[in-house]
Amino acid sequence: MKIAVIGGGASGLMAAIAAARNGAQVTVYEKMNRVGKKILATGNGRGNYTNMNLSKACYHSNDLHLTDEVMNFFDLEKTLSFFEDLGIFPYVDENGRVYPNSLQASSLLDVLRYELKRLKVDEVTDFNVTALRKNKGIFSIIGNDTVTADRVILATGGKASPQFGSDGKGYEIAKSFGHDIVEPFPALVQLKLSGKYFKRLAGIKFDGLVKAYAGDRLIRKEEGEILFTDYGISGPPILQISRKVIEELNKENKPFISLDVFPALSKIELYEILQDRFIKLGHKTLEDSMVGFINKKLIPVVLYEAGFDDLDRSCGKLNKKEIYKIIDILKEWKFEVTGHNSWQQAQSTAGGVRLTEVNPKTLESLKVKGLYFAGEILDVDGDCGGFNLQWAWSSGYTAGYFCSLK
Ligand SMILES: Cc1cc2nc3c(=O)[nH]c(=O)nc-3n(C[C@H](O)[C@H](O)[C@H](O)COP(=O)(O)OP(=O)(O)OC[C@H]3O[C@@H](n4cnc5c(N)ncnc54)[C@H](O)[C@@H]3O)c2cc1C
């Protein structure tokens, strides 16, 4: 049986291996000049390929329940042993993120390609598929050339980071067969905030807590290293909350975030510390008294935001209410979310081919026999931390396996 895999990313390569192991004759058609470019960029080049704390709570979709069979068919254990069998010794960090022990994403791509070679899978690169047709049970894959296959796995990714090849073309192909696409939007992306001080704050990093709200609803909270940028905010906790925030932004629910610069201290503890500090340093100006307590570039901004316009006043004269104004900013600094960075910076795509139109066990299209889907093209996205690659492996393996059964 001839199987064409369109897209040589994580899910496509996995699908090709699973299908070839079942004895199919598999060809991968990839539009870039080599396969797996995005894999090389994952985990900051270290290849965070799964997570020991895998759970459904780390995934998002309009029809999340339809992912169960796939995630069980090729689960965490199978993923770890699949890669161990190919030579990847896992390294697990303190958050459960799993990397190759080499800490090189290229190791993942290398071992996948060695396996493809062993299984005699053809890799055709620089082949940009522009259309797909089915006639009398045979698929025509139209690109630089027209080639045919008995079955096709569409693994072209979503729209995130098109510089690695995924530009949303797969959605058009799916649509041409009558598939409905849940409107895609960027996930795992930096947020733009309203505020006048970002040019000054750009570059400041701190370990903080971010809470995202839509109205008075807390939609998500995350802790970790947060970075101010000249447009707003970035860092792992921001990427993590971005999906929920953008969903609310798209619904015009005016999401906002609240930053806690001192998550380890309560407001009362912070009050005691600041009160002592202002008494001890009473001879200093308010601005100077904060040096050594928070990042120097943050000091004037925090004080302005707290409502102080005279930063040269003596800190020793602050009353309880005034100290609490500073604490309110340090513990609950609120920013309206006005937008997000572009697809270019996004690490994942929310939305995609609607799962209700795909067999949840095999990932075969319910509209066209012999057409399968794998990876980010489907309406599934995961949190930061190895969950997106895990979906690529699970869905890729599933599609490849079932596609190649006689
Ligand atoms: C910078 C960055 C870092 C990331 N880090 C992590 C991480 O550490 N852990 C994690 O789990 N996830 C991470 N992700 C997300 C993860 O890489 C993706 O979710 C995953 O690679 C999706 O796999 P895929 O095969 O579905 O799509 P892709 O990897 O996007 O592959 C799709 C492939 O199809 C090809 N293609 C597209 N259209 C056509 C066409 N018309 N014809 C032929 N070929 C086509 C593309 O060129 C591409 O090679 C990261 C993403 C980025 C951008």
Coordinates of C-alpha atoms in Angstrom, one line a residue, residues 4 20 25 28 34 41 45 86 105 126 144 150 161 171 206 213 215 237 252 256 265 274 320 345 355 371 377 384:
A4 CA 1.8 9.7 1.3
A20 CA 6.3 1.8 7.4
Q25 CA 5.4 2.0 1.2
V28 CA 7.0 12.0 3.1
R34 CA 14.7 19.5 4.9
A41 CA 13.8 24.8 17.5
G45 CA 17.0 23.9 20.9
L86 CA 15.7 4.7 18.9
A105 CA 16.7 18.8 19.9
D126 CA 11.2 21.1 -1.6
N144 CA 5.8 20.8 -8.0
D150 CA -3.7 5.0 -1.9
S161 CA 5.9 29.9 13.3
Y171 CA -6.5 23.8 6.4
F206 CA 11.6 38.7 37.9
Y213 CA -8.9 37.5 34.4
G215 CA -14.2 40.4 34.1
P237 CA 4.2 31.9 32.6
E252 CA -14.2 40.8 23.4
F256 CA -6.6 41.7 32.0
L265 CA 5.1 37.1 50.7
L274 CA 8.5 47.8 54.0
K320 CA 0.2 52.8 56.5
Q345 CA 6.4 34.3 17.4
L355 CA -12.4 16.7 15.8
L371 CA -7.5 10.6 4.4
I377 CA -3.5 20.7 12.1
C384 CA 4.1 24.7 27.2

